[in-house]
Coordinates of C-alpha atoms and ligand atoms in Angstrom, one line a residue:
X23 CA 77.6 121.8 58.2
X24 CA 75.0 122.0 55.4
X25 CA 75.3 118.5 54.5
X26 CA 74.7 117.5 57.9
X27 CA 71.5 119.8 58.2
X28 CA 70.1 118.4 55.4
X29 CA 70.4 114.7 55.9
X30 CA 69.0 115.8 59.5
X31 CA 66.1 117.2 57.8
X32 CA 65.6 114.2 55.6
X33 CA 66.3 111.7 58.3
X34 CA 63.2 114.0 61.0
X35 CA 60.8 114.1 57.9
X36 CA 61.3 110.3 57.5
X37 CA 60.9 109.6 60.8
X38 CA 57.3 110.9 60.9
X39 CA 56.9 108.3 57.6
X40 CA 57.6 105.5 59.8
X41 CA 54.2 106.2 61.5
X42 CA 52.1 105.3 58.4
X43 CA 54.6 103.1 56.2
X44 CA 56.5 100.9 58.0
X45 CA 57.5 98.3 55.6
X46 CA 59.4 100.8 53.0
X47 CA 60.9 103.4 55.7
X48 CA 63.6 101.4 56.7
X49 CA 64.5 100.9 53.2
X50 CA 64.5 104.6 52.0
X51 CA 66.9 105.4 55.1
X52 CA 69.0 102.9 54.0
X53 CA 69.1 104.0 50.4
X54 CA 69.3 107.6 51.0
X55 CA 70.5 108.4 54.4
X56 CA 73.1 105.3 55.6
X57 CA 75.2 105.6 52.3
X58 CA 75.3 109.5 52.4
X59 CA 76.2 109.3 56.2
X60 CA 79.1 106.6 55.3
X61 CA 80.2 108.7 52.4
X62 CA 80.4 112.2 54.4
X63 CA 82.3 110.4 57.3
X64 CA 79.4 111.7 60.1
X65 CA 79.5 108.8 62.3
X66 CA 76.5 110.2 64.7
X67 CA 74.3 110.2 61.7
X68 CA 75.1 106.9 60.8
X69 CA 74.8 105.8 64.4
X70 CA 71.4 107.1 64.7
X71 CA 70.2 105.1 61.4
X72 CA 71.5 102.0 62.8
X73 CA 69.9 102.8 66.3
X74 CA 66.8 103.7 64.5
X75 CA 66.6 100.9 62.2
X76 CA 66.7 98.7 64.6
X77 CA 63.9 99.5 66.0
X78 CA 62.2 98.9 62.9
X79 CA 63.3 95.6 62.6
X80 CA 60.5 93.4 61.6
X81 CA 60.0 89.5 60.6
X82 CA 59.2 91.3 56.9
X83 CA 62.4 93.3 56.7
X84 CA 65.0 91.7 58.8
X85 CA 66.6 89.9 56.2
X86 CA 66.8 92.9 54.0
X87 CA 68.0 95.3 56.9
X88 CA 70.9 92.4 57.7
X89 CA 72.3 92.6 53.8
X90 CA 72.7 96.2 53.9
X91 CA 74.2 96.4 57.4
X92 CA 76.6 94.0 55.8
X93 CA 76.8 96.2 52.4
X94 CA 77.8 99.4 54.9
X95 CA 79.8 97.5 57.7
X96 CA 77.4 98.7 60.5
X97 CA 78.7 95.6 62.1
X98 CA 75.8 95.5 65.2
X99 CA 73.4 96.7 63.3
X100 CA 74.3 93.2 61.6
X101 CA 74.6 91.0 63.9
X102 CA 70.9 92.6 65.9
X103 CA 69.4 91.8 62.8
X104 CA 70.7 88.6 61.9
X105 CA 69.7 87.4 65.5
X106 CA 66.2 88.6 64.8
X107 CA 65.8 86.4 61.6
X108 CA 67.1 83.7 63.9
X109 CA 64.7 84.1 66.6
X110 CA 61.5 85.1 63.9
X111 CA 62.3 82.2 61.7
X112 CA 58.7 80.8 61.2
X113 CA 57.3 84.0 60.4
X114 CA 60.8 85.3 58.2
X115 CA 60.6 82.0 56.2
X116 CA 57.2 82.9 54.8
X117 CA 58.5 86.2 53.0
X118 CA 59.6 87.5 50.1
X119 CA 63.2 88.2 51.3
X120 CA 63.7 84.4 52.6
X121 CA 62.5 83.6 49.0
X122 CA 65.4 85.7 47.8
X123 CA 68.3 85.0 49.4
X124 CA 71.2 83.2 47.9
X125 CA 71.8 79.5 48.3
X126 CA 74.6 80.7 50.5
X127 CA 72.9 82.3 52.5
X128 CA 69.7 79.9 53.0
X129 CA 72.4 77.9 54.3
X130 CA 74.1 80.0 56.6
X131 CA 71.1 80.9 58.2
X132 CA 69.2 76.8 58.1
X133 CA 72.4 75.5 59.5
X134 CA 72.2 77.8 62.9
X135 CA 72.2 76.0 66.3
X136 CA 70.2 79.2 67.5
X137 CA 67.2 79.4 64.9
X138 CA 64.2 79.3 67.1
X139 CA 61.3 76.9 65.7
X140 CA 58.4 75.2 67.2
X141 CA 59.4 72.0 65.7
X142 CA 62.1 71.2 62.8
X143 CA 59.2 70.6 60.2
X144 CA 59.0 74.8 59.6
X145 CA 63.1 74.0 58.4
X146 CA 62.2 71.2 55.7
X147 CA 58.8 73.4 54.9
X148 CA 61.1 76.6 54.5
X149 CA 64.0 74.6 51.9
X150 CA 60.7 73.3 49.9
X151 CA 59.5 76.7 49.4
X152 CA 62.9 78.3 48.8
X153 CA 63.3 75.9 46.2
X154 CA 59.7 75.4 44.8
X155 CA 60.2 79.9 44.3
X156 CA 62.4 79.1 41.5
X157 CA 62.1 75.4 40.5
X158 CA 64.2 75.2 37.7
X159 CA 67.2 77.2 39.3
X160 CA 67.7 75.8 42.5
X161 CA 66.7 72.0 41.9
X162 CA 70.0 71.2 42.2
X163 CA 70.3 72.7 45.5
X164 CA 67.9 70.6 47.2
X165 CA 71.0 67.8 48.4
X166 CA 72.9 70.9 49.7
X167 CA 70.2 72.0 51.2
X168 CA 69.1 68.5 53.0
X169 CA 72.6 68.9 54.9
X170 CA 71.4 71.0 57.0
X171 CA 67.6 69.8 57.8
X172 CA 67.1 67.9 61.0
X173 CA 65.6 65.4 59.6
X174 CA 66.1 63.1 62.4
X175 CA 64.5 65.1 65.1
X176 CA 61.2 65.0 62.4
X177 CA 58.5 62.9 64.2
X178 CA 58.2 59.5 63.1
X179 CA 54.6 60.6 60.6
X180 CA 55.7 63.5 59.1
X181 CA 59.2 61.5 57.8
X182 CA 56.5 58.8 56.6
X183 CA 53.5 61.3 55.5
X184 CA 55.2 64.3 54.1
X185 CA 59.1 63.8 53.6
X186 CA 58.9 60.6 51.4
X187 CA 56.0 62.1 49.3
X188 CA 57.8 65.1 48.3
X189 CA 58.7 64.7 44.8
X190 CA 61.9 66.8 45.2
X191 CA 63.4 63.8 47.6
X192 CA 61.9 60.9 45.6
X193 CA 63.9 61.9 42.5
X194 CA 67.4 62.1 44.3
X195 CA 69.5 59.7 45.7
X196 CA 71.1 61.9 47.5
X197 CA 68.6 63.7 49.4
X198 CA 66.9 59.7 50.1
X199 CA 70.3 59.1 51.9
X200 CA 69.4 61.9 54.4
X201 CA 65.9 60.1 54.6
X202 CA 67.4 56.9 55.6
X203 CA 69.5 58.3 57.8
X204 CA 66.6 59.4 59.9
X205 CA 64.4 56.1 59.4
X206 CA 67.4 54.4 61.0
X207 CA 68.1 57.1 64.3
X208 CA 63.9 56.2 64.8
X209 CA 64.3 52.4 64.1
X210 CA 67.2 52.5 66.8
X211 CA 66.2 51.8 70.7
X212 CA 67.1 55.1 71.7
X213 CA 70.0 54.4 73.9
X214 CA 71.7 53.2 70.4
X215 CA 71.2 57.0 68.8
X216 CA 73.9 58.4 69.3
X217 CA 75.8 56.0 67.7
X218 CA 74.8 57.8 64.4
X219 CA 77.6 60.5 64.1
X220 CA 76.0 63.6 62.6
X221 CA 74.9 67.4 63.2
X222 CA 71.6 66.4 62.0
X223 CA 70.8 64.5 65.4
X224 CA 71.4 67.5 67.6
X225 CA 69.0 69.5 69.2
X226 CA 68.6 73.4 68.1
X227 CA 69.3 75.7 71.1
X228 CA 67.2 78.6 70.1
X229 CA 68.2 81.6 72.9
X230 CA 64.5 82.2 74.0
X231 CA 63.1 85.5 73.5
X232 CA 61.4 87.0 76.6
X233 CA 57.4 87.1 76.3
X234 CA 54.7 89.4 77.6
X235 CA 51.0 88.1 77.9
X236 CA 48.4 89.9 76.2
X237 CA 44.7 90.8 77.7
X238 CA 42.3 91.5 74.6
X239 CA 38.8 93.5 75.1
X240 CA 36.6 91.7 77.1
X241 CA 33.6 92.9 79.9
X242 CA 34.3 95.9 82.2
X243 CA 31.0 95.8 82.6
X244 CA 30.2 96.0 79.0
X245 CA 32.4 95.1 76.1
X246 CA 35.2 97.1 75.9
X247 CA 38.4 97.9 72.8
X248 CA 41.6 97.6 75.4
X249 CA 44.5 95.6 75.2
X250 CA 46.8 95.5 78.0
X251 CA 50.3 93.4 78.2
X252 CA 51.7 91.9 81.2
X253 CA 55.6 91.8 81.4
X254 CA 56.2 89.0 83.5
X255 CA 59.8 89.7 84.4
X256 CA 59.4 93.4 85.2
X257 CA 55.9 92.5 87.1
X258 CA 54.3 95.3 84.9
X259 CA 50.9 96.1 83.0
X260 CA 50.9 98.6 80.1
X261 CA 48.4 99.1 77.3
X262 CA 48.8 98.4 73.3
X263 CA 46.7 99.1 70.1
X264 CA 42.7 99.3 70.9
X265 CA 41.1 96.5 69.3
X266 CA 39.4 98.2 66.0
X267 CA 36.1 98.0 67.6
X268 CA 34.6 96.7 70.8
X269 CA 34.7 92.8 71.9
X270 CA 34.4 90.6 74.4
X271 CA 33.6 86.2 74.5
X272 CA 36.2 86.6 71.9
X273 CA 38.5 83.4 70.9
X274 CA 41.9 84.6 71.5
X275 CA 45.1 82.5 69.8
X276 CA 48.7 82.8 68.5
X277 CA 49.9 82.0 65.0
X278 CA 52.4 82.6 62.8
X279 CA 53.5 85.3 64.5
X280 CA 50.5 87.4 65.2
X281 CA 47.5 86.8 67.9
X282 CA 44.1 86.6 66.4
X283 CA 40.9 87.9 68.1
X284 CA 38.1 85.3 66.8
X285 CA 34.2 86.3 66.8
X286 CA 32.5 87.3 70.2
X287 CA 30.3 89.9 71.2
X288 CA 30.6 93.5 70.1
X289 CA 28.0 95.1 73.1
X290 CA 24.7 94.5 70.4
X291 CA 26.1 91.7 68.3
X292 CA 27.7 88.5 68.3
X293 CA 30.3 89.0 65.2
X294 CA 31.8 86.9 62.9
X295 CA 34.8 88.9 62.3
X296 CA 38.3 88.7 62.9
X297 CA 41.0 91.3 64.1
X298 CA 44.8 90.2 63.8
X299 CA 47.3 91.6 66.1
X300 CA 51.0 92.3 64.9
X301 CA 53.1 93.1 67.9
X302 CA 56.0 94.3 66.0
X303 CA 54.2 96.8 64.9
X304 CA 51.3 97.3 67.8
X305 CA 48.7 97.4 64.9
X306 CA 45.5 95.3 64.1
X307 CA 44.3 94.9 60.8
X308 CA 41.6 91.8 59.9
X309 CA 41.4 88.9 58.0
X310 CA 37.9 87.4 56.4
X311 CA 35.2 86.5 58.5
X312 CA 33.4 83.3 59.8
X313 CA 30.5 81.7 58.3
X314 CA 29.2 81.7 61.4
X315 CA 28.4 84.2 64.6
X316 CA 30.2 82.7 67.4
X317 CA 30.5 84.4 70.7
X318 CA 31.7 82.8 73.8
X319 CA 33.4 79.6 71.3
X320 CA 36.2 77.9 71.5
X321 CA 39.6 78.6 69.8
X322 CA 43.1 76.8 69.3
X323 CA 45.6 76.2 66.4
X324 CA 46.1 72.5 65.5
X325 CA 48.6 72.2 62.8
X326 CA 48.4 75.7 60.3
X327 CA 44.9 75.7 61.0
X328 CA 43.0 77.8 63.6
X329 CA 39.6 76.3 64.7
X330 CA 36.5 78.0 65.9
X331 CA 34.8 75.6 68.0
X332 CA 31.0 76.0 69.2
X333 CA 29.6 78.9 70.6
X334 CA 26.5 81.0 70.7
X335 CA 25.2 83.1 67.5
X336 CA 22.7 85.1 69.5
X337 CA 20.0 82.7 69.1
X338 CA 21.0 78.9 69.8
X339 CA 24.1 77.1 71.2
X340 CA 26.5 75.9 68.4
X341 CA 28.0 72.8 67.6
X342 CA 29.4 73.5 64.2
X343 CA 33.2 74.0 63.8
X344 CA 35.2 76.0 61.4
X345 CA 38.3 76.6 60.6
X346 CA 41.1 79.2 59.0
X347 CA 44.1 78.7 57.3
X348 CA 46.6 81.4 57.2
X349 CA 47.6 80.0 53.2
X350 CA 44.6 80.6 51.9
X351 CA 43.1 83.2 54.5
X352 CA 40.1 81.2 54.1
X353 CA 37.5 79.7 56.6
X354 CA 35.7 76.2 55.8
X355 CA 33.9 73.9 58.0
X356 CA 34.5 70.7 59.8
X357 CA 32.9 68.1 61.2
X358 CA 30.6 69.5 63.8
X359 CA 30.7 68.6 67.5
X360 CA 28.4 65.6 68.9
X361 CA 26.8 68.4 71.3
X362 CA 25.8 72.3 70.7
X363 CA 28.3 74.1 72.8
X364 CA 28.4 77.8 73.9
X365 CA 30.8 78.8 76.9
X366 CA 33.0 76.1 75.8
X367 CA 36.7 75.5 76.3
X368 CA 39.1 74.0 74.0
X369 CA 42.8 72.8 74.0
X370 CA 44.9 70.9 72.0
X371 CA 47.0 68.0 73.4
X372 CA 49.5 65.5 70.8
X373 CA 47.7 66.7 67.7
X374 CA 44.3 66.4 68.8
X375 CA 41.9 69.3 69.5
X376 CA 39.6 68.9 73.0
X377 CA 35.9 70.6 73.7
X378 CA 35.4 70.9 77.6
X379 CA 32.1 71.4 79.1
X380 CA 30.0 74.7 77.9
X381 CA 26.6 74.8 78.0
X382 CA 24.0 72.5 75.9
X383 CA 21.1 75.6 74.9
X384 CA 18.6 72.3 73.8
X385 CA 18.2 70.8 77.2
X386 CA 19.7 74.3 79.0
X387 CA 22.7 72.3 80.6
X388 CA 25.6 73.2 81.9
X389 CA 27.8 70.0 80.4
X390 CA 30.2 67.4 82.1
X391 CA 31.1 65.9 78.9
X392 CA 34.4 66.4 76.6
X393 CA 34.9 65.7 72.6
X394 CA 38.2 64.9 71.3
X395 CA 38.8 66.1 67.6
X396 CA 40.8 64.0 65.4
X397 CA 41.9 66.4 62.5
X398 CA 43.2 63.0 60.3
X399 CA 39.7 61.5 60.2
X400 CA 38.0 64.5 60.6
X401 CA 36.0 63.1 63.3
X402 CA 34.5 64.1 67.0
X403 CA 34.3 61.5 69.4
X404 CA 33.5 61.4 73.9
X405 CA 36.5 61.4 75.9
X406 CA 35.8 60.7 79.6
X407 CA 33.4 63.4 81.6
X408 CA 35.0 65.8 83.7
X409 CA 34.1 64.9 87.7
X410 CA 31.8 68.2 87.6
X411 CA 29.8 70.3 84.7
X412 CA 31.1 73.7 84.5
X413 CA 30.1 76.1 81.6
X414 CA 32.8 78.9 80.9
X415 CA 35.7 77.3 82.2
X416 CA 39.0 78.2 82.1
X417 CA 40.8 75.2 80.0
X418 CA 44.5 75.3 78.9
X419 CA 47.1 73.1 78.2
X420 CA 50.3 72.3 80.4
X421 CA 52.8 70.1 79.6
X422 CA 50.8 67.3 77.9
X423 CA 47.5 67.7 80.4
X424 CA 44.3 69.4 79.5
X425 CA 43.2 72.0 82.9
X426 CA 39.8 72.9 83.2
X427 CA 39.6 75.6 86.1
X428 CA 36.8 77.0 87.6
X429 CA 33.7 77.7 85.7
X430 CA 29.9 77.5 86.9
X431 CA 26.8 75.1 87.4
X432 CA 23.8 77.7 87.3
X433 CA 24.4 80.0 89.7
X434 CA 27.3 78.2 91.5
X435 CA 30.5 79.7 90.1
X436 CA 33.5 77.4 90.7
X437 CA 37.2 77.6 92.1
X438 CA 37.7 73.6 91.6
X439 CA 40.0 72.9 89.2
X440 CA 40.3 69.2 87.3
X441 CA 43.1 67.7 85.0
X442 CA 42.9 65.5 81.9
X443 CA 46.0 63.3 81.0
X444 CA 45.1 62.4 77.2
X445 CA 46.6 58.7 77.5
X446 CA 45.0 57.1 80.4
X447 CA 41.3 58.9 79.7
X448 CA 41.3 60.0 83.1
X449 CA 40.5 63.5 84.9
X450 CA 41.9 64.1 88.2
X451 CA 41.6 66.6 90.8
X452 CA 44.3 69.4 91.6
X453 CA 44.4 72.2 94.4
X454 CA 41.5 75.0 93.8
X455 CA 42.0 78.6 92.5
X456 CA 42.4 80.8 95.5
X457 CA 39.0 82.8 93.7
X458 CA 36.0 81.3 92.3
X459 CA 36.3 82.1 88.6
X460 CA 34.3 81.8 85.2
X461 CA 34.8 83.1 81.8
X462 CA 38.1 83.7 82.8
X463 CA 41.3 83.7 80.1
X464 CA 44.2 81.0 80.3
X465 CA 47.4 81.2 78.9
X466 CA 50.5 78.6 79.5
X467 CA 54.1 79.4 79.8
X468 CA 57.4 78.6 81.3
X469 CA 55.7 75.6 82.4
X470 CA 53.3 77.2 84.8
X471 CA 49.6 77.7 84.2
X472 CA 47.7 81.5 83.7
X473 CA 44.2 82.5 84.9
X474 CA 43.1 86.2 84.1
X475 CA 40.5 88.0 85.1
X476 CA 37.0 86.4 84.9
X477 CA 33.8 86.8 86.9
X478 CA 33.4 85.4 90.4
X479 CA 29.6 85.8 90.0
X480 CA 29.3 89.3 91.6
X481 CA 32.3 90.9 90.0
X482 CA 34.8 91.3 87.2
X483 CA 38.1 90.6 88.3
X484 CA 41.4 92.2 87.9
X485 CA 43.4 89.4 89.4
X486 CA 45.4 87.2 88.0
X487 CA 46.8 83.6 89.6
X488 CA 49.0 81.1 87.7
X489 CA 49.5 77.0 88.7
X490 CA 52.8 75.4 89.3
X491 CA 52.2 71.6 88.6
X492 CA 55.5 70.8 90.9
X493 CA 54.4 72.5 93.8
X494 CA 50.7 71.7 93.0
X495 CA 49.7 75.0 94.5
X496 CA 47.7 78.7 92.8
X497 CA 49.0 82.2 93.6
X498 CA 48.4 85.4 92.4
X499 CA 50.6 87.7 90.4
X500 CA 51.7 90.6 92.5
X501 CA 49.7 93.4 89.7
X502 CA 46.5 93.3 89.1
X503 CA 45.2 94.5 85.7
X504 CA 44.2 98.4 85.7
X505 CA 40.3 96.7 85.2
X506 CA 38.2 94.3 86.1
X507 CA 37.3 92.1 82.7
X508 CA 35.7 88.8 82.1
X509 CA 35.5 87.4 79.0
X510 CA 38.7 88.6 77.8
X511 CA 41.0 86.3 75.7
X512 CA 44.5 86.1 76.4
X513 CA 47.8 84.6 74.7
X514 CA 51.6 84.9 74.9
X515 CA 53.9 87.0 72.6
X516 CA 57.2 87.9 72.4
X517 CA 58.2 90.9 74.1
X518 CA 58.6 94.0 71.8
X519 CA 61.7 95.4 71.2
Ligands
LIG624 C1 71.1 64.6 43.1 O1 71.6 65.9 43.2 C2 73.0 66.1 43.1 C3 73.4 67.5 43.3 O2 72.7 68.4 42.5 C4 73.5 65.6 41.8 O3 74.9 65.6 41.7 C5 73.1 64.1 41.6 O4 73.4 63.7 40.4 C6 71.5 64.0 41.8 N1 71.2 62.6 41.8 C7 70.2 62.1 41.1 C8 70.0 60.6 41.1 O5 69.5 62.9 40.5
LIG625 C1 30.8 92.0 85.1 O1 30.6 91.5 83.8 C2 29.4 91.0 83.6 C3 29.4 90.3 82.3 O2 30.4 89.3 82.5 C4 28.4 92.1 83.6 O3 27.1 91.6 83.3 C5 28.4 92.7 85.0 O4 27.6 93.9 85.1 C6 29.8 93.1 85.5 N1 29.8 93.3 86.9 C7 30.4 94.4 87.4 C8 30.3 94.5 88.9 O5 31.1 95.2 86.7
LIG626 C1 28.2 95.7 66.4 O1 28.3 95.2 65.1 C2 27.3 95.6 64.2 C3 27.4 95.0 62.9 O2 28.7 95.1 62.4 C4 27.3 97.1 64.1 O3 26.2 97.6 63.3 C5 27.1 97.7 65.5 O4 27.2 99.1 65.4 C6 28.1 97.2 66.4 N1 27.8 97.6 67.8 C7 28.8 98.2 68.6 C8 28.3 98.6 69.9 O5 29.9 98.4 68.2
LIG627 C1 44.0 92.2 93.4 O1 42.6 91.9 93.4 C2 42.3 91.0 94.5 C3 40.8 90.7 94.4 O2 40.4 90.6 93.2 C4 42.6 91.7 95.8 O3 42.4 90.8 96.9 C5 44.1 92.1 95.8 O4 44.4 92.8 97.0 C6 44.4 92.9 94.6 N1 45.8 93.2 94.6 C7 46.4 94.4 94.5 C8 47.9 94.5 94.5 O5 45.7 95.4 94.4

C-alpha cells in the first residue's frame, strides 16, 4: 500500500512536469516509475504510464519511448509508438534518436511498407545521415543499408544530381549495383517495369494519418492572436495555442513537421518575424527573422526551403524574395520578382514556385500577370496572364493546377475563379465561389480545394467552401468558424493525438 502511494505521488507530481518539460518527462517516468511499477507487480500503475506516455509521444521521443516499451514488454505501448515513428518519419529522421539507433534497427524501420514520406528521397537522405553521424563506424553499412532504399521510385534528377554524386555510392560497387538497378527500371518503357523482380520497385503504402486544418490570426476586424482547427471528419472547430503576439496578412505554410506563420501585420506594424507552430505539443516558439517587412506576401516550400515572396513593408510594394532553410535556420535572398507585388499569391507546381496577381504600388495596379520561379537557375520569368487582375486572391494548388479564386479589381471583389495547367501555359475558367471573396486563406487536401474566411468587401467571413475538380462545383462546409477573419493563413496538419 505504501509503495503504491508513493509511486502515485511521484507519478501526480510528474505529471504537472509535463506542462513545462516535455522532452525529458516521458523519460524520467520511464526510468523511475515503469521499472518500479514492473518490479512491484501493480499492473494499473504500469497501465497508466503506458496510457500516459502515449500521449506524450512525440516525433523527438518516439523512438526512445519504442526501446523501453520493448525493454519492459508494454507490448502496445510498442507497437503505438513504433507506428508513430512510421507515420512521423521525415521529422523522426532528423533527430538525435534516429542518429542512434542500431544498424538493425535503421533497417527494420527503412525497410517498412507503411513509413509515410512525401517522396522516397527523405529515405536515401535519412541512410546518408545515419551514416555520415558516425562515418568511420558505419561505412560499411552503407550496401546493407542501400537494400532497402527505393531507389527506383527516385525521380529520374535526383538519381542523376544527387545519388551518383554522393561519395559514399561512388566508392562501392555494391551500392552502384543498386544505382544501376534504378537507371535501368527509368530506361525501361514502363509497361517493361515490372520485369525487374525486386522490393525496391514497390510503392510504400503509408496508412494516412487523419488531418485537421488550421486558421492562424488574421482580421476580426483588427489583427487578432487565435488559432482555431477544423476537424474535417468530425465537422468541428476548436481552438489551439494563441499565436505569441497579434497577426494577420501573415504567410502561412507546412514543413518538416511544424506550420510556420511568416511576417504580416501585427495591428501597428508590418513584422519581419516568424512564429513556428508544433502541433504535438500545441506550442509556438520562433525562429530568426526576415531581412525584410513583408505583410500581405506570398509563401510556399519548394524543396527544404520556405520562400517569402513580395509583399508590402508599410511603405512600397515588394518584389524582393527571401528565403529560409530549416538546416541552417537562416534567411538569404533570391532573385527578386520582375514586378513589386503586395497582396500576392503563390503556389508551387513540379518544382517550380508561381507569383499570381497582387498589386503593382508603382503604377497602383491591381495585376493580371504571373512569374514562374525556377529555383535551378535562380531565375523569374512571365507565365501567361490570368483572364482577369485580381489582387489578394486566393491561389492554391490541386493536383498539378495552379487556382486562383476570387480576389478584387479596386473596389470589385471577385467570386470568379481561374485555373492554370503548368504544361500548356494556359488559364482556364472554372465554376465561381458561391461568395465573392478576397484575402481569403487556401488549403488543399484529399484532392478537393479549401477557401477560408476572407472579406467580401463589406464583411469578414466565417464561411468556408471547398472545390471538387470532378464535379466542377463549390460548397460550403456545414460549420462556420466561431469569427469572421480575413487575412488569416491556413495549412493542413495531422490530427493530434
Ligand atoms: C562495398 O561494401 C561491402 C560491404 O561493406 C564490402 O564487402 C565490399 O568490399 C565493398 N566494396 C568496395 C568495392 O569497396
Ligand atoms: C473586416 O476586415 C477588414 C480588414 O480586412 C476591416 O478593415 C473591417 O473593419 C472588417 N469588417 C468588419 C465588418 O468586421
Ligand atoms: C507590433 O510590433 C512592434 C515591434 O515589435 C511593437 O513595438 C508593437 O507593440 C506591436 N504592436 C502590437 C499591437 O502588438
Ligand atoms: C455561414 O456563413 C454564411 C455567410 O457567411 C451564412 O450564409 C451561413 O448561414 C452560415 N452557416 C451557418 C451554419 O451558420
Amino acid at each position: 500500500g505504501n509503495q503504491y502511494f508513493y509511486i502515485l505521488v511521484v507519478f501526480l507530481f510528474l505529471q504537472q512536469c509535463s506542462l513545462c518539460d516535455h522532452t525529458l518527462y516521458p523519460y524520467i517516468m520511464l526510468e523511475v516509475l515503469l521499472p518500479a511499477a514492473s518490479l512491484l507487480q501493480l499492473m494499473d500503475v504500469r497501465q497508466v504510464c503506458c496510457e500516459f506516455l502515449q500521449s506524450q509521444l512525440h516525433p523527438t521521443n518516439c523512438l526512445g519511448i519504442r526501446a523501453f516499451a520493448d525493454l519492459h514488454t508494454c507490448t502496445q505501448l510498442f507497437s503505438q509508438a513504433h507506428g508513430y515513428a512510421e507515420q512521423h518519419f521525415s521529422e523522426v529522421m532528423l533527430g538525435e534518436e534516429f542518429m542512434g539507433l542500431s544498424l538493425q534497427q535503421v533497417c527494420s524501420l527503412i525497410s517498412s511498407d507503411k513509413l509515410t514520406v512525401s517522396t522516397e528521397e527523405k529515405v536515401f537522405e535519412a541512410m546518408v545521415a545515419w551514416i555520415k553521424h558516425d562515418k568511420e563506424a558505419r561505412l560499411e553499412h552503407m550496401p546493407k543499408l542501400m537494400e532497402h532504399v527505393r531507389l527506383p521510385l527516385l525521380s529520374r534528377d535526383y538519381l542523376v544530381q544527387i545519388v551518383e554524386e554522393e561519395a559514399l555510392i561512388k566508392n562501392n560497387n555494391t551500392c552502384k549495383d543498386f544505382l544501376i538497378e534504378a537507371m535501368k527500371y527509368h530506361l525501361l518503357p514502363a509497361d517493361q517495369r515490372h520485369l525487374i523482380k525486386t522490393d525496391r520497385t514497390r510503392p510504400r503504402t503509408p496508412i494516412s494519418l487523419p488531418k485537421v486544418m488550421i486558421v492562424v490570426g488574421g482580421q476580426a476586424p483588427k489583427a487578432i492572436r487565435s488559432v482555431e482547427c477544423y476537424d474535417f471528419q468530425e465537422d468541428r472547430w476548436y481552438q489551439v495555442a494563441d499565436l505569441p503576439s497579434r497577426r494577420c496578412r501573415a504567410g502561412v505554410v507546412f514543413m518538416a513537421g511544424r506550420v510556420y506563420a511568416v511576417g504580416g501585420f501585427n495591428g501597428s506594424l508590418r513584422v519581419r518575424t516568424v512564429d513556428v507552430y508544433d502541433g504535438g505539443r500545441d506550442q509556438w516558439t520562433t525562429v530568426p527573422s526576415m531581412q525584410e517587412r513583408r505583410s500581405t506576401l506570398g509563401a510556399a516550400v519548394l524543396g527544404d526551403l520556405l520562400y517569402a515572396v513580395g509583399g508590402f513593408d508599410g511603405s512600397t510594394g515588394l518584389s524582393s524574395v527571401e528565403a529560409y532553410s530549416y538546416k541552417t535556420n537562416e534567411w538569404t535572398f533570391v532573385a527578386p520578382m520582375n514586378t513589386r507585388r503586395s497582396s500576392v499569391g503563390v503556389g508551387v507546381v513540379d518544382g517550380k514556385l508561381y507569383a499570381v496577381g497582387g498589386y503593382d504600388g508603382a503604377s497602383r495596379q491591381c495585376l493580371s500577370t504571373v512569374e514562374e520561379y525556377n529555383p535551378v537557375s535562380n531565375q523569374w520569368g512571365y507565365v501567361a496572364d490570368m483572364s482577369t487582375r485580381r489582387s489578394g486572391a486566393g491561389v492554391g494548388v490541386l493536383s498539378g493546377q495552379l487556382y486562383a479564386a476570387g480576389g478584387h479589381d479596386g473596389p470589385l471583389v471577385r467570386k470568379s475563379v481561374e485555373v492554370y495547367d503548368p504544361p500548356s501555359n494556359t488559364w482556364r475558367q472554372v465554376c465561381d465561389m458561391n461568395m465573392c471573396r478576397r484575402n481569403a486563406g487556401v488549403c488543399a487536401i484529399n484532392g478537393l480545394l479549401y477557401v477560408i474566411g476572407g472579406d467580401d468587401g463589406s464583411c469578414n467571413l466565417s464561411s468556408v467552401e471547398y472545390y471538387n475538380p470532378a464535379t466542377d462545383k463549390w460548397s460550403l462546409i456545414p460549420t462556420n468558424m466561431s469569427n469572421g477573419r480575413s487575412y488569416a493563413g491556413v495549412s493542413v496538419i495531422d490530427k493530434p493525438l
